[in-house]
Short mmCIF file of C-alpha atoms in Angstrom, two decimals:
data_model
loop_
_atom_site.label_atom_id
_atom_site.label_comp_id
_atom_site.label_asym_id
_atom_site.label_seq_id
_atom_site.Cartn_x
_atom_site.Cartn_y
_atom_site.Cartn_z
CA MET F 1 14.04 7.19 6.92
CA ALA F 2 12.86 8.34 4.06
CA LYS F 3 13.95 11.58 2.18
CA THR F 4 12.81 14.82 1.35
CA ILE F 5 12.24 16.21 -1.82
CA MET F 6 11.18 19.96 -2.28
CA VAL F 7 8.48 20.70 -4.67
CA VAL F 8 7.90 24.32 -5.67
CA ASP F 9 5.10 24.77 -7.82
CA ASP F 10 2.29 27.31 -8.51
CA SER F 11 -0.44 24.86 -9.46
CA ALA F 12 -1.57 22.92 -6.45
CA SER F 13 -2.81 20.28 -9.23
CA LEU F 14 0.73 19.92 -10.71
CA ARG F 15 2.43 19.80 -6.87
CA GLN F 16 -0.17 16.68 -5.97
CA VAL F 17 0.77 14.79 -9.00
CA VAL F 18 4.42 14.84 -8.72
CA GLY F 19 3.38 14.59 -4.88
CA ILE F 20 1.82 11.41 -5.77
CA ALA F 21 4.78 9.51 -8.29
CA LEU F 22 7.39 10.94 -5.31
CA LYS F 23 5.03 9.22 -2.00
CA GLY F 24 4.63 6.46 -4.29
CA ALA F 25 8.24 5.71 -4.33
CA GLY F 26 8.64 5.93 -0.57
CA PHE F 27 10.13 10.09 -0.31
CA ASP F 28 8.63 12.71 2.01
CA VAL F 29 7.63 15.73 0.43
CA LEU F 30 7.80 19.32 1.18
CA GLU F 31 5.33 21.30 -0.62
CA ALA F 32 5.61 25.64 -1.68
CA CYS F 33 3.63 27.54 -3.77
CA ASP F 34 6.62 29.46 -5.37
CA GLY F 35 10.38 30.81 -5.46
CA ARG F 36 9.19 33.28 -1.75
CA ASP F 37 7.44 30.57 -0.41
CA ALA F 38 10.00 28.15 -0.41
CA LEU F 39 12.46 30.06 0.82
CA SER F 40 10.77 30.73 3.77
CA LYS F 41 9.81 26.77 4.14
CA ILE F 42 13.39 25.60 3.66
CA THR F 43 15.62 27.13 6.55
CA GLY F 44 16.18 24.02 8.91
CA GLN F 45 14.74 21.43 6.75
CA LYS F 46 17.15 18.21 5.96
CA ILE F 47 16.06 18.58 2.04
CA HIS F 48 17.60 16.06 -0.25
CA LEU F 49 16.41 17.52 -3.54
CA ILE F 50 14.28 20.62 -5.26
CA ILE F 51 11.83 20.13 -8.05
CA SER F 52 10.73 23.56 -9.41
CA ASP F 53 8.57 25.33 -11.42
CA VAL F 54 10.09 27.79 -13.59
CA ASN F 55 7.28 30.37 -14.21
CA MET F 56 5.86 31.33 -10.95
CA PRO F 57 4.98 34.35 -9.09
CA ASN F 58 6.48 36.10 -6.44
CA MET F 59 9.87 34.50 -7.59
CA ASP F 60 10.43 32.45 -10.38
CA GLY F 61 11.83 29.51 -10.41
CA ILE F 62 15.79 30.72 -11.90
CA SER F 63 15.78 33.30 -9.17
CA PHE F 64 15.12 30.58 -6.56
CA VAL F 65 17.78 28.57 -7.83
CA LYS F 66 19.93 31.31 -7.46
CA GLU F 67 18.85 32.12 -4.33
CA VAL F 68 18.93 28.55 -3.20
CA LYS F 69 22.83 28.10 -4.32
CA LYS F 70 24.04 30.72 -2.38
CA MET F 71 22.67 29.37 0.86
CA ALA F 72 25.52 27.10 2.53
CA SER F 73 22.98 24.19 3.83
CA TYR F 74 21.55 23.88 0.01
CA LYS F 75 24.55 24.93 -2.24
CA PHE F 76 25.29 21.03 -3.07
CA THR F 77 21.20 20.13 -3.47
CA PRO F 78 20.44 18.88 -6.55
CA ILE F 79 18.01 21.08 -7.89
CA ILE F 80 15.45 19.46 -11.04
CA MET F 81 13.58 22.99 -13.03
CA LEU F 82 10.00 21.32 -13.98
CA THR F 83 8.43 23.13 -16.85
CA THR F 84 5.92 23.42 -19.88
CA GLU F 85 9.16 25.43 -21.34
CA SER F 86 11.33 23.63 -23.15
CA GLN F 87 13.04 26.76 -25.30
CA GLU F 88 16.96 25.78 -25.08
CA ALA F 89 17.24 29.61 -24.12
CA LYS F 90 15.63 29.00 -20.80
CA LYS F 91 17.54 25.47 -20.50
CA GLN F 92 20.80 27.51 -20.62
CA GLU F 93 19.38 29.96 -18.02
CA GLY F 94 18.43 26.99 -15.44
CA GLN F 95 22.15 25.32 -16.07
CA ALA F 96 24.04 28.55 -15.33
CA ALA F 97 21.19 29.48 -12.49
CA GLY F 98 22.54 25.76 -10.98
CA ALA F 99 20.06 23.47 -11.87
CA LYS F 100 21.13 19.91 -12.67
CA ALA F 101 18.13 18.96 -14.86
CA TRP F 102 15.71 20.03 -16.72
CA VAL F 103 12.12 18.27 -17.12
CA VAL F 104 9.24 19.49 -19.62
CA LYS F 105 5.49 18.89 -17.87
CA PRO F 106 3.94 16.63 -18.75
CA PHE F 107 6.84 14.08 -17.59
CA GLN F 108 6.23 10.35 -17.09
CA PRO F 109 6.04 9.27 -13.42
CA ALA F 110 8.66 6.85 -14.13
CA GLN F 111 11.12 9.07 -15.91
CA MET F 112 10.93 11.68 -13.29
CA LEU F 113 11.64 8.81 -10.72
CA ALA F 114 14.15 7.81 -12.59
CA ALA F 115 16.12 11.31 -12.40
CA VAL F 116 15.49 11.66 -8.87
CA SER F 117 17.42 8.47 -8.57
CA LYS F 118 20.14 9.30 -10.67
CA LEU F 119 20.44 13.17 -8.51
CA ILE F 120 20.08 11.08 -5.23
CA MET F 121 20.45 7.15 -3.92
CA PRO F 122 17.27 6.44 -3.18
CA MET U 1 -10.95 3.18 -8.96
CA MET U 2 -9.68 -0.17 -11.59
CA PHE U 3 -8.97 0.52 -15.22
CA SER U 4 -8.80 -3.03 -17.09
CA ALA U 5 -4.97 -3.45 -18.61
CA GLY U 6 -4.54 -1.54 -21.99
CA GLY U 7 -8.46 -0.06 -21.45
CA ASP U 8 -9.88 2.88 -22.71
CA MET U 9 -8.33 5.81 -21.00
CA ALA U 10 -11.26 8.12 -22.06
CA ARG U 11 -13.81 5.59 -20.25
CA GLY U 12 -11.62 5.65 -17.45
CA MET U 13 -11.32 9.30 -17.23
CA ALA U 14 -15.14 9.46 -17.44
CA ALA U 15 -15.54 7.05 -14.31
CA VAL U 16 -12.73 9.36 -12.26
CA PHE U 17 -14.72 12.45 -13.30
CA SER U 18 -17.83 13.56 -11.45
CA ALA U 19 -20.67 15.37 -13.48
CA THR U 20 -19.94 18.57 -11.65
CA GLU U 21 -15.94 18.16 -12.84
CA LEU U 22 -17.23 17.14 -15.89
CA ALA U 23 -19.67 20.58 -16.09
CA LEU U 24 -15.94 22.26 -15.28
CA LEU U 25 -14.51 20.86 -17.85
CA GLY U 26 -16.97 22.23 -20.43
CA MET U 27 -16.62 25.41 -18.85
CA LEU U 28 -12.90 25.47 -19.36
CA LEU U 29 -13.87 24.55 -23.27
CA PHE U 30 -16.29 27.24 -23.71
CA SER U 31 -13.74 29.58 -21.83
CA CYS U 32 -10.84 28.30 -24.58
CA GLY U 33 -13.49 29.08 -27.30
CA VAL U 34 -14.20 32.49 -26.21
CA ALA U 35 -10.37 32.78 -25.80
CA ALA U 36 -9.99 31.39 -29.55
CA GLY U 37 -12.58 33.33 -30.85
CA TRP U 38 -10.77 36.92 -29.39
CA LEU U 39 -7.40 35.65 -30.86
CA ALA U 40 -8.81 34.60 -33.98
CA TYR U 41 -10.30 38.31 -34.33
CA ARG U 42 -6.77 39.89 -33.11
CA PHE U 43 -5.09 37.05 -35.97
CA ARG U 44 -7.44 38.60 -38.66
CA VAL U 45 -6.86 41.82 -37.45
CA SER U 46 -2.88 41.67 -37.64
CA ARG U 47 -2.87 39.28 -40.98
CA ARG U 48 -5.60 42.35 -42.46
CA SER U 49 -2.66 44.75 -41.75
CA ALA U 50 0.33 42.87 -42.52
CA THR U 51 -1.49 41.67 -46.03
CA GLY U 52 -2.32 45.40 -46.45
CA VAL U 53 -6.51 45.33 -47.14
CA VAL U 54 -6.32 47.95 -44.46
CA PRO U 55 -3.38 50.99 -45.33
CA THR U 56 -1.21 50.27 -42.19
CA ALA U 57 -1.71 48.87 -38.83
CA ALA U 58 0.12 52.32 -37.62
CA THR U 59 -2.82 54.87 -39.53
CA GLY U 60 -5.56 52.52 -37.83
CA PHE U 61 -8.85 51.08 -40.45
CA GLN U 62 -10.40 52.76 -42.54
CA GLU U 63 -13.40 54.86 -41.54
CA GLY U 64 -15.70 53.08 -44.14
CA HIS U 65 -14.40 49.29 -42.40
CA ARG U 66 -14.78 50.70 -38.63
CA ILE U 67 -17.41 49.19 -36.82
CA PRO U 68 -18.78 52.14 -34.75
CA ASN U 69 -19.33 51.67 -31.15
CA LEU U 70 -16.39 48.70 -31.26
CA ASP U 71 -14.59 50.73 -28.40
CA ASP U 72 -17.35 50.77 -26.33
CA VAL U 73 -18.32 46.80 -26.90
CA CYS U 74 -14.68 46.40 -26.52
CA ALA U 75 -14.80 48.35 -22.89
CA SER U 76 -18.18 46.30 -21.73
CA VAL U 77 -17.27 42.47 -23.07
CA LEU U 78 -13.57 42.72 -22.43
CA PRO U 79 -14.08 42.82 -18.84
CA ILE U 80 -16.21 39.91 -18.99
CA TRP U 81 -14.60 37.82 -21.31
CA GLY U 82 -11.15 38.28 -19.28
CA LYS U 83 -13.36 37.40 -15.88
CA GLN U 84 -15.11 34.45 -17.09
CA ILE U 85 -11.42 32.88 -18.74
CA GLU U 86 -10.18 33.29 -15.38
CA ALA U 87 -12.93 31.82 -13.42
CA GLY U 88 -13.28 28.67 -15.94
CA ARG U 89 -9.25 28.57 -14.98
CA ALA U 90 -9.37 29.02 -11.63
CA GLN U 91 -12.67 26.31 -10.87
CA THR U 92 -10.73 23.75 -13.32
CA GLU U 93 -7.70 24.17 -11.35
CA ASP U 94 -9.84 23.70 -8.27
CA ALA U 95 -11.39 20.81 -9.40
CA VAL U 96 -8.43 19.14 -10.91
CA THR U 97 -6.25 20.14 -7.55
CA ALA U 98 -9.14 18.23 -5.42
CA LEU U 99 -9.58 15.14 -8.50
CA ALA U 100 -5.59 14.60 -7.67
CA VAL U 101 -5.84 15.11 -4.32
CA ARG U 102 -8.71 11.94 -4.19
CA PHE U 103 -6.70 10.08 -6.67
CA SER U 104 -3.44 10.53 -4.63
CA GLY U 105 -5.80 8.88 -1.62
CA LEU U 106 -6.79 5.95 -3.85
CA VAL U 107 -3.17 5.58 -4.77
CA GLU U 108 -2.19 5.49 -1.46
CA LYS U 109 -5.44 3.17 -0.15
CA LEU U 110 -4.59 0.72 -3.73
CA GLY U 111 -0.97 0.35 -1.97
CA ASP U 112 -1.94 -0.59 1.50
CA ALA U 113 -4.65 -2.84 0.36
CA VAL U 114 -1.95 -4.99 -1.74
CA SER U 115 0.83 -4.69 1.15
CA ALA U 116 -1.97 -5.88 3.74
CA SER U 117 -3.26 -8.72 1.62
CA GLN U 118 0.46 -9.83 0.85
CA SER U 119 1.13 -9.72 4.20
CA ALA U 120 -2.07 -11.56 5.48
CA ALA U 121 -1.24 -13.99 2.61
CA THR U 122 2.67 -14.79 3.20
CA GLY U 123 3.50 -13.03 6.30
CA SER U 124 5.83 -10.70 4.21
CA ASP U 125 4.96 -7.93 7.01
CA ALA U 126 8.42 -8.93 8.88
CA ALA U 127 8.53 -5.51 10.32
CA HIS U 128 5.62 -5.46 12.23
CA GLY U 129 6.00 -9.11 13.70
CA GLN U 130 3.23 -10.10 12.14
CA ASP U 131 2.42 -14.08 10.78
CA GLY U 132 0.86 -14.32 7.47
CA VAL U 133 -1.61 -17.27 6.63
CA VAL U 134 1.05 -19.63 5.43
CA GLU U 135 3.30 -19.20 8.48
CA LEU U 136 0.22 -19.18 11.23
CA LEU U 137 -0.94 -22.46 9.44
CA GLU U 138 2.98 -24.03 9.04
CA THR U 139 3.16 -23.22 12.80
CA SER U 140 -0.37 -24.22 13.97
CA GLN U 141 0.34 -27.80 12.02
CA ARG U 142 3.84 -27.92 14.12
CA ASP U 143 2.33 -27.23 17.09
CA LEU U 144 -0.91 -30.19 16.86
CA GLY U 145 1.48 -32.36 15.82
CA ARG U 146 3.81 -31.92 18.74
CA ILE U 147 0.10 -32.46 20.78
CA ILE U 148 -0.37 -35.51 18.76
CA GLU U 149 2.75 -37.11 19.89
CA SER U 150 2.32 -36.21 23.56
CA LEU U 151 -0.88 -38.31 23.09
CA ARG U 152 0.50 -41.25 21.48
CA GLU U 153 3.84 -41.30 24.22
CA SER U 154 0.85 -41.51 26.79
CA THR U 155 -0.86 -44.41 25.43
CA LEU U 156 2.40 -46.24 25.24
CA GLY U 157 3.10 -45.18 29.04
CA LYS U 158 -0.46 -47.24 29.66
CA GLN U 159 0.56 -49.81 27.46
CA ALA U 160 3.68 -50.34 29.71
CA LEU U 161 1.71 -49.68 33.35
CA MET U 162 -0.79 -52.68 31.57
CA ARG U 163 1.91 -55.16 31.15
CA GLU U 164 3.17 -54.46 34.99
CA ILE U 165 -0.21 -55.15 36.33
CA ASP U 166 -0.22 -58.36 34.22
CA ARG U 167 3.15 -59.40 35.88
CA LEU U 168 1.26 -58.60 39.31
CA ALA U 169 -1.49 -61.13 38.31
CA LEU U 170 0.58 -63.99 38.07
CA PHE U 171 2.12 -63.11 41.54
CA THR U 172 -1.48 -63.40 42.80
CA GLY U 173 -1.63 -66.86 40.95
CA GLU U 174 2.01 -68.26 42.96
CA LEU U 175 0.06 -66.67 46.05
CA LYS U 176 -3.02 -68.85 45.66
CA LYS U 177 -0.56 -71.93 45.17
CA MET U 178 1.46 -71.12 48.14
CA ALA U 179 -1.62 -70.76 50.11
CA ALA U 180 -3.11 -74.44 49.02
CA GLU U 181 0.19 -75.79 49.93
CA VAL U 182 0.02 -74.79 53.18
CA GLY U 183 -3.27 -75.83 53.29
CA SER U 184 -1.62 -79.19 52.69
CA ILE U 185 1.45 -79.04 55.05
CA ALA U 186 -1.25 -77.88 58.35
CA MET U 187 -3.36 -81.48 56.79
CA GLN U 188 -0.38 -83.71 57.14
CA THR U 189 0.36 -81.88 60.38
CA ASN U 190 -3.17 -82.45 61.92
CA LEU U 191 -2.68 -86.34 60.89
CA LEU U 192 0.61 -86.45 62.13
CA ALA U 193 -0.58 -84.93 65.58
CA LEU U 194 -3.44 -87.74 65.92
CA ASN U 195 -0.99 -90.26 65.07
CA ALA U 196 1.25 -89.17 68.22
CA ALA U 197 -1.60 -88.46 70.37
CA ILE U 198 -2.38 -92.19 69.52
CA GLU U 199 0.82 -93.20 70.36
CA ALA U 200 0.67 -91.31 73.29
CA ALA U 201 -2.45 -92.96 74.37
CA ARG U 202 -0.87 -96.31 74.29
CA ALA U 203 2.49 -95.19 76.12
CA GLY U 204 -0.13 -94.64 79.24
CA GLU U 205 1.08 -92.74 82.00
CA ALA U 206 4.82 -91.86 80.30
CA GLY U 207 2.94 -90.24 77.36
CA ARG U 208 0.40 -87.78 79.06
CA GLY U 209 2.95 -84.83 78.70
CA PHE U 210 3.35 -85.81 74.71
CA ALA U 211 -0.03 -86.24 74.28
CA VAL U 212 -0.26 -82.51 75.39
CA VAL U 213 2.20 -81.98 72.84
CA ALA U 214 0.25 -83.48 69.97
CA ASP U 215 -2.73 -81.49 71.00
CA GLU U 216 -1.21 -78.15 70.39
CA VAL U 217 0.14 -79.02 67.54
CA ARG U 218 -3.03 -80.21 65.88
CA ARG U 219 -4.20 -77.47 67.12
CA LEU U 220 -1.68 -75.41 65.45
CA SER U 221 -2.25 -76.91 62.25
CA SER U 222 -5.77 -75.75 62.11
CA LEU U 223 -4.70 -72.53 62.84
CA SER U 224 -2.29 -72.82 59.63
CA ALA U 225 -4.83 -74.67 57.61
CA GLU U 226 -7.48 -71.43 58.75
CA THR U 227 -4.96 -68.74 57.90
CA GLY U 228 -4.11 -71.15 54.31
CA LYS U 229 -7.68 -70.48 53.28
CA ARG U 230 -7.53 -66.83 54.22
CA ILE U 231 -4.82 -66.42 52.11
CA SER U 232 -6.43 -68.20 49.12
CA GLN U 233 -9.41 -66.31 49.28
CA GLY U 234 -7.19 -63.02 49.86
CA ALA U 235 -5.14 -63.88 46.60
CA GLU U 236 -8.56 -64.50 44.56
CA GLU U 237 -9.72 -60.89 45.68
CA ILE U 238 -6.45 -59.42 44.84
CA GLY U 239 -6.97 -61.36 41.44
CA ALA U 240 -10.04 -60.71 40.54
CA ALA U 241 -9.54 -56.73 41.23
CA ILE U 242 -6.14 -56.92 39.03
CA ALA U 243 -8.38 -58.55 36.60
CA SER U 244 -11.23 -55.93 36.46
CA THR U 245 -7.88 -53.24 35.93
CA VAL U 246 -6.63 -55.10 33.49
CA ALA U 247 -9.71 -55.15 31.66
CA ALA U 248 -10.70 -51.25 32.31
CA SER U 249 -6.96 -50.42 31.56
CA GLU U 250 -7.86 -52.62 28.11
CA GLN U 251 -10.38 -50.81 27.37
CA SER U 252 -8.89 -46.90 28.06
CA VAL U 253 -5.94 -47.72 26.21
CA THR U 254 -8.17 -48.96 23.45
CA ARG U 255 -10.24 -45.56 23.51
CA ASP U 256 -6.82 -43.62 23.84
CA ALA U 257 -5.21 -45.13 20.37
CA GLN U 258 -8.44 -44.79 18.80
CA SER U 259 -8.86 -41.07 20.21
CA VAL U 260 -4.98 -40.45 19.04
CA THR U 261 -5.93 -41.93 15.55
CA GLN U 262 -9.33 -39.64 14.92
CA SER U 263 -7.81 -36.71 16.36
CA GLU U 264 -4.62 -36.83 14.10
CA ALA U 265 -7.36 -37.64 11.23
CA VAL U 266 -9.50 -34.65 12.04
CA ILE U 267 -6.32 -32.28 12.49
CA GLY U 268 -5.29 -33.58 9.32
CA GLN U 269 -8.78 -33.15 7.57
CA VAL U 270 -8.71 -29.35 9.33
CA ILE U 271 -4.59 -28.64 8.20
CA GLU U 272 -5.60 -29.49 4.72
CA ARG U 273 -8.59 -26.97 4.85
CA PHE U 274 -6.85 -24.66 5.92
CA HIS U 275 -3.95 -25.16 3.58
CA GLY U 276 -6.70 -24.88 0.76
CA ALA U 277 -7.91 -21.44 1.74
CA ALA U 278 -4.29 -20.37 2.44
CA SER U 279 -3.58 -21.38 -1.07
CA ARG U 280 -6.61 -19.23 -2.70
CA LEU U 281 -5.52 -16.48 -0.24
CA ALA U 282 -1.61 -16.31 -1.63
CA ASP U 283 -3.58 -17.02 -5.16
CA SER U 284 -5.72 -13.90 -4.49
CA SER U 285 -2.86 -12.02 -3.51
CA SER U 286 -1.09 -12.92 -6.15
CA ILE U 287 -3.77 -11.68 -8.78
CA LEU U 288 -4.39 -8.29 -6.54
CA ASN U 289 -0.67 -7.99 -6.93
CA GLN U 290 -0.71 -8.50 -10.57
CA ALA U 291 -3.98 -6.02 -10.95
CA SER U 292 -2.02 -3.53 -8.90
CA LEU U 293 0.71 -3.54 -11.49
CA GLY U 294 -1.50 -2.99 -14.12
CA ILE U 295 -3.24 0.02 -12.34
CA ARG U 296 0.14 1.27 -11.67
CA ASP U 297 0.82 1.64 -15.71
CA GLU U 298 -3.13 3.44 -15.76
CA ILE U 299 -2.21 5.54 -12.74
CA SER U 300 1.17 6.67 -14.85
CA ASP U 301 -1.10 7.56 -17.90
CA VAL U 302 -3.32 9.17 -15.02
CA LEU U 303 -0.99 11.11 -13.81
CA VAL U 304 0.38 12.71 -17.35
CA SER U 305 -3.38 13.91 -18.19
CA LEU U 306 -3.55 15.72 -14.90
CA GLN U 307 -0.79 17.89 -15.94
CA PHE U 308 -2.30 19.20 -18.90
CA GLN U 309 -4.65 21.03 -16.61
CA ASP U 310 -1.11 23.01 -15.61
CA ARG U 311 -0.24 23.69 -19.67
CA VAL U 312 -3.94 24.40 -20.14
CA SER U 313 -4.21 27.19 -17.34
CA GLN U 314 -1.04 29.03 -18.33
CA ILE U 315 -2.25 29.44 -21.71
CA LEU U 316 -5.54 30.62 -20.51
CA ALA U 317 -3.90 32.67 -17.48
CA HIS U 318 -1.71 34.44 -20.71
CA ILE U 319 -4.40 35.24 -22.63
CA ARG U 320 -6.73 36.41 -19.72
CA ASP U 321 -3.45 39.07 -19.21
CA ASP U 322 -3.32 40.09 -22.47
CA ILE U 323 -7.37 40.67 -22.78
CA VAL U 324 -6.51 42.93 -19.49
CA LYS U 325 -3.73 44.91 -21.11
CA PHE U 326 -5.85 45.71 -24.23
CA GLU U 327 -8.97 46.44 -21.79
CA THR U 328 -6.54 48.88 -19.83
CA GLN U 329 -5.88 50.35 -23.93
CA VAL U 330 -9.65 50.87 -24.40
CA ASN U 331 -10.23 52.48 -21.45
CA ALA U 332 -7.28 54.71 -21.58
CA CYS U 333 -8.78 55.72 -24.73
CA LEU U 334 -12.78 55.93 -23.52
CA SER U 335 -11.61 58.15 -20.21
CA ASP U 336 -8.40 59.90 -21.37
CA GLY U 337 -8.78 60.47 -24.84
CA GLN U 338 -5.56 58.65 -25.47
CA CYS U 339 -6.21 57.05 -28.68
CA ALA U 340 -2.50 56.42 -29.92
CA PRO U 341 -2.84 53.60 -32.38
CA ILE U 342 -1.43 50.48 -31.60
CA ASP U 343 1.83 49.06 -32.44
CA MET U 344 0.71 46.13 -33.75
CA ASP U 345 4.12 44.08 -34.50
CA ALA U 346 5.34 45.31 -30.63
CA TRP U 347 2.24 43.90 -29.34
CA LEU U 348 2.53 40.45 -30.52
CA ASP U 349 5.84 40.13 -29.85
CA ASP U 350 5.09 41.14 -26.10
CA MET U 351 2.34 38.23 -26.41
CA GLU U 352 4.93 35.88 -27.93
CA LYS U 353 7.64 36.40 -24.88
CA THR U 354 4.71 35.28 -22.37
CA TYR U 355 4.45 32.13 -24.03
CA THR U 356 5.92 28.91 -21.85
CA THR U 357 4.87 26.07 -24.22
CA THR U 358 5.30 25.00 -27.76
CA GLU U 359 2.06 24.82 -28.83
CA GLN U 360 1.03 28.67 -27.93
CA ARG U 361 4.65 29.80 -29.92
CA ALA U 362 2.92 27.34 -32.84
CA MET U 363 -0.74 28.69 -32.74
CA HIS U 364 1.12 32.59 -32.43
CA HIS U 365 2.62 31.74 -36.18
CA GLY U 366 -0.97 30.64 -37.05
CA THR U 367 -0.17 26.71 -37.17
CA ASN U 368 -2.98 24.60 -35.81
CA VAL U 369 -2.21 22.35 -32.92
CA THR U 370 -4.95 19.87 -31.71
CA GLN U 371 -2.63 16.73 -30.70
CA LEU U 372 -1.60 17.03 -27.05
CA ALA U 373 2.11 17.39 -26.23
CA ALA U 374 4.03 13.99 -25.80
CA PRO U 375 6.03 13.19 -22.68
CA ALA U 376 9.17 14.61 -22.83
CA GLU U 377 12.34 13.69 -22.52
CA ILE U 378 14.73 14.36 -19.71
CA THR U 379 18.01 16.59 -19.98
CA PHE U 380 20.57 16.48 -17.47
CA PHE U 381 23.11 19.36 -16.89
#
């Protein structure tokens, strides 16, 4: 049974790129275009890991992570922030919100898969 | 789309992008040029303000250095710039998304092809219960070997039957000999009966009864001689039939043996040819597998390249937003007469706050960034 990873990013091309890397490694992928969309889609889903952008319309990534951490079902679901942002202050915001890793775009697929494997057993 | 190992990525990308997508990329570059021109203008104004060439940012430009219809030009041009940048950004986003979808399809098909090839060659697709050619060949070879063995056992059975028929032929010889002995006994009995008849005649009236017995014995000996002849003829006919059967069986056994030998040779040749084909298929599958590993590396590089669309899109969106902000300011001045001076430092600070990439921050402070950002390390918390 393949594990499911939710990819949250306002860029459709980026969601595709992440999807190619994850699907190639045998994961199922659930896509959302921003934090609000992700919250509407996550309910009732068995999600093993979340990869989220930071700067998105409607609901940004940091707010989304804070909301997810309030949900009993996903409180312990590991979250990777995937963003162009590389400033330490932003990283600390992500860490404080409950993210487990911070990946700066562009990422190497192998690096991303290594991070995913580290956070969940494939 | 296959790239040569370590090949030229630019050539590979040119092959991946269609003419339409290249045109869209051209539009993107044009939009970037427009945006860069506007940024350069903003930067020069900022520098002039900072270096004191123009008195102060707060009090505005000197009358002699001001373009008279600059506000009208800005009101007309800025919306067009903003829309063109947005159009370029949206179109490249759509094009790169479509490209990524197609690329995803190619990657999936490539994976399926490699998997199918491996399965066909080695039968590794055990999950679907399908045999590969090599496995199928080995099974077929075992099955055909069993058929040859069965034919060989059949030939051996016929040879055993032949030996039994040969023994039967020996019995018919014995039968003929016995028939000859019956004929000999009949002849001697006939001779004995003749002597008895002579002696009965010589005895006269007293031997009349004995003469009758002697006649009966002669008649019986004649019958015995006839029976002996018929047995002998029958034995000869049986012997001839057995000889004919033996000859036919010998020919059949010889033909069967030749047929088994030929079948074995033909099966051996066919199996050998299939082995050759299977070996070539396995080699081909191995080459395809090796190539797929090389392609995987290329795919990895392409995936990194595709992500720059997201960075470009963000940079253009920030420029677009800033143009809209400026346009709003100009329109407020033109329509409502709210022509308060712009606080340049606050404006630049606000701009910087929207940045998400290191190159934006570097350019904001006057550093030219020409190189693409390298794939970054991952920070774990």
